[in-house]
Coordinates of C-alpha atoms and ligand atoms in Angstrom, one line a residue:
M1 CA 242.8 55.3 -122.8
K2 CA 238.8 56.6 -123.5
S3 CA 237.0 57.0 -119.7
R4 CA 234.1 55.0 -119.6
W5 CA 230.5 56.4 -117.5
W6 CA 231.5 53.5 -114.9
Q7 CA 235.1 55.7 -114.4
Q8 CA 233.6 59.0 -113.5
A9 CA 231.0 57.7 -111.1
V10 CA 230.3 56.3 -108.0
V11 CA 228.5 54.0 -106.6
Y12 CA 225.9 53.0 -103.0
Q13 CA 225.9 50.0 -102.1
I14 CA 221.6 49.7 -100.9
Y15 CA 221.6 46.1 -98.3
P16 CA 217.1 46.7 -99.3
R17 CA 216.1 44.7 -96.4
S18 CA 217.4 47.6 -94.3
F19 CA 216.9 51.0 -96.5
M20 CA 213.7 51.9 -95.9
D21 CA 210.7 50.8 -95.4
T22 CA 207.0 52.0 -97.1
D23 CA 204.2 49.1 -96.0
G24 CA 205.4 49.1 -92.4
D25 CA 206.2 45.5 -92.3
G26 CA 209.9 45.8 -90.6
V27 CA 211.2 44.8 -93.7
G28 CA 212.4 47.7 -96.0
D29 CA 211.0 47.1 -100.1
L30 CA 211.9 48.9 -103.4
P31 CA 208.6 52.0 -103.2
G32 CA 211.3 53.0 -99.4
I33 CA 214.0 53.2 -102.0
L34 CA 212.2 54.8 -104.8
A35 CA 210.8 57.6 -101.7
R36 CA 214.9 58.0 -101.0
L37 CA 216.1 59.1 -104.2
D38 CA 216.1 62.4 -104.0
Y39 CA 218.1 61.7 -100.7
L40 CA 220.8 59.7 -103.0
A41 CA 220.3 62.4 -105.7
W42 CA 221.4 65.3 -103.0
L43 CA 224.4 62.8 -102.4
G44 CA 225.4 63.3 -105.5
V45 CA 225.7 59.3 -106.3
D46 CA 225.5 58.0 -109.6
V47 CA 225.1 54.7 -109.6
L48 CA 222.8 52.1 -107.6
W49 CA 223.3 48.9 -106.3
L50 CA 220.8 47.1 -105.0
C51 CA 221.1 43.7 -103.1
P52 CA 219.4 40.2 -104.8
I53 CA 215.6 42.3 -105.3
Y54 CA 214.6 38.3 -106.8
R55 CA 212.7 36.3 -105.2
S56 CA 214.0 34.1 -102.3
P57 CA 213.4 32.2 -99.1
N58 CA 216.1 34.2 -98.0
D59 CA 218.5 31.7 -95.8
D60 CA 220.9 34.5 -96.7
N61 CA 219.1 37.7 -97.4
G62 CA 219.0 36.8 -101.0
Y63 CA 221.8 35.6 -102.2
D64 CA 219.5 32.3 -102.6
I65 CA 217.1 32.5 -105.4
S66 CA 214.8 30.9 -106.1
D67 CA 213.1 32.9 -109.7
Y68 CA 215.5 34.9 -110.8
C69 CA 212.7 36.6 -112.4
A70 CA 210.4 37.7 -110.1
I71 CA 210.9 40.0 -107.4
M72 CA 210.5 39.2 -103.6
A73 CA 207.5 39.3 -102.7
E74 CA 208.3 41.1 -99.4
F75 CA 210.1 43.8 -101.5
G76 CA 207.4 44.9 -103.7
T77 CA 206.1 43.7 -107.3
M78 CA 208.0 44.1 -110.9
A79 CA 205.8 47.3 -111.1
D80 CA 207.8 48.6 -108.3
F81 CA 211.2 47.6 -109.6
E82 CA 210.3 49.3 -113.3
R83 CA 208.9 52.4 -111.4
L84 CA 211.9 52.7 -109.5
L85 CA 214.0 51.9 -112.3
A86 CA 212.6 55.3 -114.7
A87 CA 212.7 57.3 -111.6
A88 CA 216.3 56.3 -110.8
H89 CA 217.4 57.1 -114.3
R90 CA 215.2 60.3 -115.0
R91 CA 217.9 61.2 -112.4
G92 CA 220.9 60.5 -114.1
M93 CA 221.2 57.7 -111.6
R94 CA 221.9 53.8 -113.1
V95 CA 221.0 50.6 -111.6
I96 CA 222.9 47.6 -111.1
L97 CA 221.9 44.2 -109.9
D98 CA 223.2 41.8 -108.1
L99 CA 224.4 38.8 -110.1
V100 CA 224.4 35.2 -107.9
I101 CA 224.4 33.0 -109.8
N102 CA 226.8 30.3 -108.8
H103 CA 224.4 28.8 -106.4
T104 CA 220.5 29.4 -106.3
S105 CA 217.6 28.5 -103.3
D106 CA 217.5 24.7 -102.5
E107 CA 213.7 25.5 -103.0
H108 CA 214.8 27.1 -107.5
P109 CA 212.4 25.2 -109.7
W110 CA 215.9 23.8 -111.6
F111 CA 217.0 22.1 -108.2
V112 CA 213.5 21.2 -107.1
E113 CA 213.5 18.9 -110.5
S114 CA 217.2 18.1 -109.6
R115 CA 216.9 16.4 -106.4
S116 CA 213.5 14.2 -107.6
S117 CA 215.4 12.0 -109.0
R118 CA 219.0 10.4 -110.3
D119 CA 217.1 10.5 -114.2
N120 CA 215.6 13.8 -113.8
P121 CA 217.0 15.9 -116.7
K122 CA 218.2 18.5 -114.5
R123 CA 220.3 16.9 -112.2
D124 CA 223.8 17.4 -113.9
W125 CA 222.8 21.1 -113.3
Y126 CA 223.6 20.8 -109.6
I127 CA 227.2 19.1 -108.5
W128 CA 225.7 15.6 -107.5
R129 CA 228.5 12.8 -105.9
D130 CA 228.2 9.3 -103.9
G131 CA 229.1 9.6 -100.7
R132 CA 233.2 8.0 -99.8
N133 CA 233.4 5.5 -96.7
G134 CA 229.6 6.6 -95.5
G135 CA 231.0 10.5 -95.9
P136 CA 231.4 13.1 -97.8
P137 CA 232.6 12.6 -101.5
N138 CA 235.7 14.7 -100.8
N139 CA 236.4 17.1 -97.2
W140 CA 235.4 20.5 -98.8
E141 CA 234.5 22.8 -96.1
S142 CA 231.7 25.3 -97.1
I143 CA 232.7 29.6 -96.6
F144 CA 230.1 29.4 -93.8
R145 CA 231.2 26.1 -91.8
G146 CA 230.5 22.9 -91.7
P147 CA 230.8 20.8 -94.0
A148 CA 229.9 21.2 -98.0
W149 CA 227.9 18.7 -99.1
E150 CA 224.4 18.1 -98.0
H151 CA 223.5 14.4 -98.0
D152 CA 220.0 13.8 -99.9
A153 CA 218.7 10.8 -98.6
A154 CA 215.2 10.1 -101.5
T155 CA 218.4 9.8 -103.7
D156 CA 221.0 8.8 -101.1
Q157 CA 223.9 11.1 -102.8
W158 CA 225.3 14.3 -101.8
Y159 CA 225.0 17.8 -103.6
L160 CA 227.7 20.4 -103.2
H161 CA 226.9 24.1 -101.9
L162 CA 230.0 26.2 -101.0
F163 CA 228.1 28.1 -98.9
T164 CA 224.5 27.4 -96.6
R165 CA 223.2 24.0 -97.8
R166 CA 220.6 26.0 -99.7
Q167 CA 223.0 27.5 -101.3
P168 CA 223.0 24.2 -103.5
D169 CA 226.1 25.4 -105.8
L170 CA 225.5 25.3 -110.0
D171 CA 227.0 22.7 -112.0
W172 CA 228.7 25.0 -114.5
E173 CA 230.1 23.1 -116.3
N174 CA 227.0 22.3 -117.8
P175 CA 226.6 23.9 -121.3
A176 CA 223.5 24.6 -120.2
V177 CA 223.4 25.9 -116.8
R178 CA 225.8 28.8 -118.3
A179 CA 223.1 29.4 -121.4
A180 CA 220.0 29.2 -118.8
I181 CA 221.9 32.1 -116.8
H182 CA 223.1 33.6 -120.0
A183 CA 219.3 34.1 -121.3
M184 CA 218.2 35.9 -117.4
M185 CA 220.7 38.5 -117.4
R186 CA 220.0 38.9 -121.4
W187 CA 216.5 39.7 -120.0
W188 CA 217.6 41.4 -117.2
L189 CA 219.3 44.1 -119.3
D190 CA 216.6 43.9 -121.9
T191 CA 214.5 45.3 -119.0
G192 CA 217.3 48.6 -119.0
V193 CA 219.3 47.4 -115.6
D194 CA 222.8 49.0 -116.3
G195 CA 225.0 46.2 -115.0
F196 CA 226.0 44.0 -112.4
R197 CA 227.8 42.8 -109.2
I198 CA 228.4 39.4 -109.7
D199 CA 228.6 38.0 -106.8
A200 CA 231.4 35.0 -106.0
I201 CA 232.7 34.8 -109.1
T202 CA 235.3 33.8 -108.9
H203 CA 234.1 29.9 -107.4
I204 CA 231.8 29.2 -110.1
R205 CA 234.7 26.6 -112.0
K206 CA 235.5 23.8 -109.4
A207 CA 238.6 21.7 -110.4
P208 CA 237.9 18.9 -112.4
G209 CA 237.5 15.7 -109.7
L210 CA 237.0 17.8 -107.0
P211 CA 239.9 16.6 -104.9
D212 CA 240.4 17.0 -101.2
M213 CA 242.4 20.3 -100.0
P214 CA 243.6 21.9 -97.1
N215 CA 240.2 23.8 -95.7
P216 CA 242.0 27.4 -94.7
Q217 CA 241.3 28.0 -91.0
G218 CA 239.8 31.6 -88.8
L219 CA 237.1 33.1 -90.2
A220 CA 235.2 32.5 -93.2
Q221 CA 236.3 34.3 -97.0
V222 CA 240.4 34.7 -96.2
A223 CA 241.8 32.5 -97.2
A224 CA 243.2 30.1 -99.8
Y225 CA 240.6 27.4 -101.6
P226 CA 242.7 26.1 -104.0
Y227 CA 240.5 23.6 -106.2
H228 CA 237.1 25.6 -106.1
M229 CA 238.6 29.3 -106.3
N230 CA 240.2 31.7 -108.9
V231 CA 240.6 27.3 -110.3
A232 CA 242.3 27.6 -114.2
G233 CA 240.0 28.1 -117.0
I234 CA 237.5 30.3 -115.4
L235 CA 238.4 32.7 -117.7
D236 CA 236.2 31.2 -120.7
Y237 CA 233.7 30.8 -118.1
V238 CA 233.5 34.8 -118.0
D239 CA 234.5 35.2 -121.1
E240 CA 231.3 32.8 -123.1
L241 CA 229.5 34.4 -120.4
I242 CA 230.4 38.4 -121.8
R243 CA 229.9 37.2 -125.3
A244 CA 226.2 36.0 -124.4
T245 CA 225.4 38.4 -122.8
L246 CA 226.9 41.7 -122.6
A247 CA 229.2 42.3 -125.9
G248 CA 227.6 45.6 -127.5
R249 CA 225.7 46.9 -124.2
D250 CA 227.4 50.2 -122.2
A251 CA 226.9 48.0 -119.3
M252 CA 228.7 48.1 -116.0
T253 CA 230.0 44.6 -114.6
V254 CA 231.4 44.6 -111.3
G255 CA 233.3 41.3 -109.9
E256 CA 233.1 40.2 -106.0
A257 CA 236.2 38.4 -106.4
N258 CA 238.3 36.4 -103.6
G259 CA 241.0 35.2 -104.1
I260 CA 242.6 37.6 -107.2
G261 CA 245.5 39.8 -106.2
P262 CA 247.4 42.5 -108.2
D263 CA 249.4 40.9 -110.9
A264 CA 246.6 38.7 -111.9
A265 CA 244.0 41.5 -111.8
E266 CA 244.8 42.3 -115.3
E267 CA 243.3 39.6 -116.9
W268 CA 240.2 40.0 -115.3
V269 CA 239.7 43.7 -115.3
G270 CA 242.2 45.7 -118.7
A271 CA 241.2 47.6 -120.9
T272 CA 241.5 46.0 -123.5
R273 CA 241.0 42.4 -122.8
G274 CA 236.6 43.1 -122.6
R275 CA 235.6 41.2 -119.4
L276 CA 234.8 42.7 -116.5
S277 CA 235.3 46.6 -115.5
M278 CA 236.3 46.8 -112.2
I279 CA 236.5 43.6 -109.4
L280 CA 236.7 44.2 -105.8
Q281 CA 239.1 42.7 -104.9
F282 CA 240.0 41.0 -100.7
E283 CA 243.5 41.7 -100.1
H284 CA 243.0 44.6 -97.3
W285 CA 239.7 42.6 -96.6
H286 CA 242.0 40.0 -94.8
L287 CA 244.9 43.0 -93.9
W288 CA 241.3 42.9 -90.6
S289 CA 240.3 39.8 -90.9
N290 CA 243.4 37.5 -90.0
A291 CA 243.7 39.5 -87.3
P292 CA 239.9 41.5 -86.3
Q293 CA 241.8 42.6 -82.9
A294 CA 244.7 44.1 -84.4
A295 CA 244.9 48.5 -84.8
L296 CA 244.6 49.6 -88.5
D297 CA 248.8 48.9 -89.3
V298 CA 249.2 51.9 -92.0
M299 CA 252.3 50.9 -93.2
A300 CA 250.1 47.0 -94.7
L301 CA 247.2 49.0 -96.2
R302 CA 249.5 51.3 -98.1
R303 CA 251.1 47.8 -99.6
I304 CA 247.8 46.3 -100.5
L305 CA 245.7 49.5 -101.5
G306 CA 249.7 51.1 -103.5
R307 CA 249.7 47.6 -105.3
W308 CA 246.7 47.8 -106.9
Q309 CA 246.8 51.8 -107.9
R310 CA 250.3 50.7 -109.5
A311 CA 248.8 47.3 -111.0
L312 CA 245.8 49.0 -112.9
H313 CA 246.7 52.5 -113.5
G314 CA 246.6 52.8 -117.5
R315 CA 245.9 49.4 -118.4
G316 CA 242.2 48.2 -115.8
W317 CA 239.5 49.6 -113.4
N318 CA 239.9 49.3 -109.4
A319 CA 236.8 49.6 -107.4
L320 CA 237.7 51.1 -104.0
Y321 CA 235.9 49.8 -100.7
L322 CA 236.1 50.0 -97.0
E323 CA 232.7 48.4 -96.1
N324 CA 230.1 46.7 -97.9
H325 CA 227.0 44.4 -96.1
D326 CA 229.8 40.6 -95.3
L327 CA 231.9 42.9 -93.5
P328 CA 231.6 44.9 -90.2
R329 CA 231.3 48.9 -90.6
V330 CA 234.9 50.4 -90.9
A331 CA 234.7 53.4 -87.8
S332 CA 234.9 49.9 -85.4
R333 CA 237.5 47.9 -87.6
W334 CA 239.6 50.9 -88.2
G335 CA 238.6 54.0 -86.9
D336 CA 237.6 55.3 -83.2
P337 CA 234.3 55.4 -81.8
Q338 CA 234.3 56.6 -78.9
R339 CA 237.0 59.2 -78.8
H340 CA 237.1 60.2 -83.0
P341 CA 234.5 59.1 -84.1
R342 CA 233.4 62.4 -86.8
E343 CA 237.1 62.5 -87.1
S344 CA 238.1 58.9 -88.1
A345 CA 235.2 58.5 -90.1
T346 CA 236.3 61.0 -92.2
A347 CA 240.3 60.4 -92.4
L348 CA 239.3 56.7 -93.5
A349 CA 236.9 58.2 -95.7
T350 CA 239.6 60.4 -98.0
M351 CA 242.0 58.2 -98.3
Y352 CA 239.8 55.9 -100.0
F353 CA 237.9 57.7 -101.8
L354 CA 240.2 59.8 -103.7
M355 CA 242.3 56.6 -105.7
E356 CA 241.6 55.7 -108.6
G357 CA 239.0 53.5 -109.2
T358 CA 235.3 54.1 -109.2
P359 CA 234.7 54.6 -105.2
F360 CA 231.8 52.5 -103.2
I361 CA 229.5 53.5 -100.6
Y362 CA 227.6 51.1 -98.2
Q363 CA 224.5 52.5 -96.9
G364 CA 225.7 53.9 -93.7
Q365 CA 229.0 53.9 -94.0
E366 CA 228.1 57.9 -94.9
L367 CA 227.2 58.1 -91.3
G368 CA 230.2 57.2 -90.0
L369 CA 228.4 54.4 -88.3
A370 CA 229.8 52.0 -86.2
N371 CA 228.8 48.1 -85.8
A372 CA 225.5 47.6 -84.8
G373 CA 225.5 47.9 -80.2
F374 CA 223.5 43.9 -80.6
A375 CA 222.4 43.4 -76.8
S376 CA 222.2 39.3 -77.0
L377 CA 223.5 36.5 -79.6
A378 CA 219.4 35.6 -80.3
D379 CA 219.9 39.3 -82.3
F380 CA 222.1 37.8 -84.7
Q381 CA 219.6 37.0 -87.8
D382 CA 221.9 35.8 -90.3
S383 CA 223.0 32.3 -91.5
F384 CA 226.4 32.9 -91.6
A385 CA 226.2 34.1 -87.8
H386 CA 224.5 30.6 -86.3
N387 CA 226.5 28.6 -87.5
R388 CA 229.8 30.5 -86.6
I389 CA 227.7 30.1 -83.0
A390 CA 227.2 27.1 -83.2
E391 CA 230.6 25.9 -83.1
M392 CA 231.7 28.0 -81.2
R393 CA 229.2 27.3 -78.7
A394 CA 230.7 23.3 -78.9
S395 CA 235.0 24.1 -79.1
G396 CA 232.9 25.3 -75.2
M397 CA 233.4 29.1 -75.1
S398 CA 231.5 31.4 -72.7
E399 CA 228.3 33.5 -73.7
D400 CA 229.4 36.8 -72.7
A401 CA 233.3 35.7 -75.4
I402 CA 230.9 34.5 -78.5
L403 CA 229.0 37.5 -78.1
D404 CA 231.9 39.6 -78.0
E405 CA 233.4 37.7 -81.0
M406 CA 230.2 38.4 -83.0
R407 CA 230.0 42.5 -82.1
R408 CA 233.0 42.5 -83.6
T409 CA 232.9 40.6 -86.4
G410 CA 229.6 39.4 -87.3
R411 CA 227.5 40.3 -90.9
D412 CA 224.5 41.8 -88.8
T413 CA 226.8 44.5 -87.1
S414 CA 226.8 46.5 -90.5
R415 CA 222.8 45.1 -91.8
T416 CA 221.0 47.3 -89.1
P417 CA 218.6 49.1 -90.8
M418 CA 219.1 52.7 -92.5
P419 CA 218.7 55.3 -89.9
W420 CA 216.1 58.6 -91.2
D421 CA 215.7 61.1 -88.6
D422 CA 215.0 60.9 -84.9
G423 CA 211.2 58.6 -84.8
P424 CA 211.2 55.6 -83.7
H425 CA 213.6 52.5 -85.2
G426 CA 215.6 55.5 -86.8
G427 CA 211.9 56.0 -89.5
F428 CA 213.2 52.9 -91.0
T429 CA 209.4 51.9 -90.6
T430 CA 206.1 52.2 -88.6
G431 CA 206.6 48.4 -87.9
T432 CA 208.5 46.3 -86.1
P433 CA 212.3 46.4 -88.1
W434 CA 213.2 42.9 -88.6
L435 CA 216.8 43.5 -87.5
A436 CA 217.2 45.8 -84.5
A437 CA 217.5 49.5 -85.3
H438 CA 220.9 50.9 -84.6
Q439 CA 222.4 52.1 -81.3
D440 CA 223.2 55.4 -82.1
A441 CA 220.2 56.0 -85.0
R442 CA 218.8 59.0 -82.7
R443 CA 222.3 61.0 -83.3
L444 CA 223.7 60.0 -86.6
N445 CA 220.3 60.1 -88.6
V446 CA 220.3 61.0 -92.2
A447 CA 217.8 64.4 -91.6
L448 CA 220.4 65.5 -88.2
Q449 CA 223.5 65.2 -90.3
Q450 CA 222.1 66.9 -93.2
A451 CA 221.5 69.7 -91.5
D452 CA 225.2 69.7 -89.5
E453 CA 227.6 70.7 -91.8
T454 CA 230.6 69.8 -90.2
S455 CA 228.8 66.4 -90.2
V456 CA 230.7 63.1 -91.9
L457 CA 227.5 62.6 -94.5
N458 CA 228.3 66.2 -95.4
H459 CA 232.1 65.3 -95.4
Y460 CA 231.2 62.8 -98.2
R461 CA 229.4 64.8 -100.3
A462 CA 232.0 66.7 -100.1
L463 CA 234.4 64.0 -102.0
I464 CA 231.8 63.6 -104.2
A465 CA 231.6 66.6 -105.7
L466 CA 235.3 66.7 -105.4
R467 CA 235.9 64.2 -107.4
R468 CA 232.9 66.0 -109.9
R469 CA 235.2 68.7 -109.9
E470 CA 238.0 67.4 -110.8
P471 CA 239.6 65.1 -113.7
V472 CA 242.7 64.7 -112.4
L473 CA 241.2 62.5 -109.1
I474 CA 239.7 60.6 -111.6
H475 CA 242.6 59.2 -113.9
G476 CA 245.4 61.0 -112.7
R477 CA 248.4 58.3 -111.5
Y478 CA 248.8 58.4 -107.8
T479 CA 251.8 57.8 -106.3
E480 CA 251.9 57.6 -102.5
L481 CA 253.9 60.0 -99.6
A482 CA 255.3 59.7 -96.1
M483 CA 255.9 56.1 -97.4
R484 CA 257.4 55.2 -94.1
S485 CA 255.1 56.7 -91.9
T486 CA 252.7 54.8 -89.2
R487 CA 250.1 57.0 -88.7
I488 CA 249.7 59.4 -91.9
Y489 CA 248.1 57.6 -95.7
A490 CA 249.4 59.8 -98.2
Y491 CA 249.4 60.4 -101.4
T492 CA 249.3 62.3 -104.6
R493 CA 246.8 62.4 -107.7
G494 CA 248.6 63.2 -111.1
E495 CA 251.7 64.8 -112.3
G496 CA 253.3 68.6 -112.6
S497 CA 250.9 71.6 -112.2
E498 CA 248.2 68.7 -112.3
R499 CA 249.3 67.9 -108.7
I500 CA 246.6 67.2 -105.8
A501 CA 247.8 66.2 -102.0
V502 CA 246.0 63.6 -100.4
M503 CA 247.0 63.6 -96.7
C504 CA 245.0 61.4 -93.8
N505 CA 246.5 61.2 -90.5
L506 CA 244.6 57.3 -89.6
S507 CA 245.6 57.2 -86.0
G508 CA 244.5 59.0 -82.7
R509 CA 247.8 60.6 -82.2
P510 CA 249.7 64.1 -83.8
A511 CA 251.3 63.4 -86.9
T512 CA 254.2 65.3 -88.8
F513 CA 253.0 65.3 -92.8
R514 CA 256.9 66.1 -94.8
H515 CA 257.6 65.9 -98.1
A516 CA 260.0 68.0 -100.5
G517 CA 258.9 67.8 -103.9
F518 CA 256.0 70.3 -103.2
A519 CA 254.9 73.4 -101.3
L520 CA 251.6 73.7 -99.6
D521 CA 249.6 76.3 -98.2
S522 CA 246.2 76.8 -97.8
G523 CA 244.9 78.9 -100.3
G524 CA 245.2 74.8 -102.1
L525 CA 243.4 73.3 -99.1
L526 CA 240.8 71.8 -101.4
L527 CA 239.1 69.9 -98.1
A528 CA 239.7 69.2 -95.0
N529 CA 237.8 67.3 -91.5
G530 CA 238.5 70.2 -89.3
P531 CA 239.2 73.9 -90.0
V532 CA 243.6 74.8 -90.9
A533 CA 244.7 77.9 -89.6
P534 CA 245.4 80.0 -92.4
H535 CA 249.3 78.9 -94.0
G536 CA 251.5 80.2 -96.4
P537 CA 253.8 77.3 -98.2
R538 CA 254.4 74.6 -96.4
H539 CA 256.7 71.2 -96.4
V540 CA 255.8 70.1 -93.1
L541 CA 252.2 70.1 -91.8
S542 CA 251.2 68.6 -88.0
L543 CA 248.2 67.1 -88.3
A544 CA 245.9 66.2 -85.5
P545 CA 244.5 62.8 -84.7
W546 CA 242.2 61.7 -87.3
E547 CA 242.8 65.2 -89.7
A548 CA 243.0 64.8 -93.4
R549 CA 243.5 67.8 -95.8
V550 CA 243.3 68.1 -99.4
Y551 CA 245.1 70.0 -101.3
R552 CA 246.2 71.2 -104.8
A553 CA 249.5 71.3 -105.4
A554 CA 250.2 73.1 -108.0
T555 CA 253.6 75.5 -106.7
A556 CA 256.2 74.1 -107.9
S557 CA 259.8 74.4 -105.0
Ligands
LIG601 C1 229.0 37.3 -101.2 C2 227.6 38.2 -99.9 O1 228.6 38.9 -100.9 C3 227.0 37.5 -99.5 O2 227.0 37.9 -98.7 C4 226.9 35.9 -99.6 O3 226.2 35.1 -98.9 C5 227.9 35.2 -100.1 N1 228.6 35.6 -101.4 C6 226.4 33.7 -100.7 O4 226.3 33.8 -101.8

């Protein structure tokens, strides 16, 4: 298989609102990203994924777009974007945009027209239906809580919104909608962007007739939505989109793909299919969100990630991630920020980063940040959070219990401003940040960690450099070791004398690694997250709590 540039790459996800503010309004901006490009180059990342930067009323922090071809005023101008793109390209970095095409903002001119009358030519650009028995057209619930339908009094019909009521779903059955989206994508590609992360791609097709369905319970985005997620025929839309926009261009695409399992993944990202470069799968996310109070189940994690590794080896490509802007910090979900903050963050990092696939780092993850420690429910800004808080209040939960729940599971927990130094608000802004600065900004910021060789940040930097140095870490086969261990996640990449072994103790207790196939000696140590005493060839290693080591396992025995 010919290696593609995005297979060699490491992606860094930027949440522009919280990355760097240069004009003192408390909101990050494009000149802020430009100002920090040298940091990103120092870290060694290759691709910047910018969360939505388009004009938006910010009901969902930019995932509600009112003009696809304009920049959000708080973030700057199109000239700022062009400068940023050129500067990134000069440093050899690429830039991909977040493409939100399942829905628009209710302020998008298409929707303003669509809602203006039943016979407006844009009426059928969105999904309008008559009500049923005085209520919504069907029983669907929004992924963000409450009914998925909003009544429009002026025209006495309801429109569908799978996310907030200010994010009406486009009707992808309408060829004019698809053509407009394709034209917009071509426009961005022509400006020089290097690809897209495609938001909610598995939701764009709805089942004909929009039948009632059992609504999932629990945390949003964790369960099946049979009639609006991965509905049969969805790949026709994807094929058409690729043909109309990306064909013949060397762009990277990564689809946000809730509902796709490893068995179906090849259809989406198979090397011979010509569809997407990779998808962001949700199965290890659900491992956490189905039991957010539980400790990490190493066996279950290995089962999930291992299936993805095996399913796509030599056939497609994986996106590797632990964090994003929709998830609480992995340090709080699966690590131990109280007793082993540095070790647990670096062990988790080592575990996922050296698998086969393109690793993604979400801003602040490389500092080992834990969840933001919000003091009160009033600190939560996310509209999804507001819906959940209202729902929990209505169910009679106490304010303390709700705060506890939101501090563990809310999306704001990972959206706090990036801590750059130990100045006010972590050096993010000279004004008042839109979301309170992280409680650990003084001790876990970029400046301090750059200077500390043992920091989480320098461990990420070393992982990136190692992946770049060792070709076997790009395409080598993944083979699990210590398969019955409930603490150690270990695997090799590659075969025979070209083999690298990755061993991570993902628990707060010592653990023993035994393997018969090859010996490991400290001469072949490539990376570790703590001191390793020199040792000769061994088949048994004791790993301290949250210890991670990477060896060249060339020695046959
Ligand atoms: C997924 C995005 O990652 C999330 O932040 C957003 O709220 C929804 N899609 C709706 O666009």
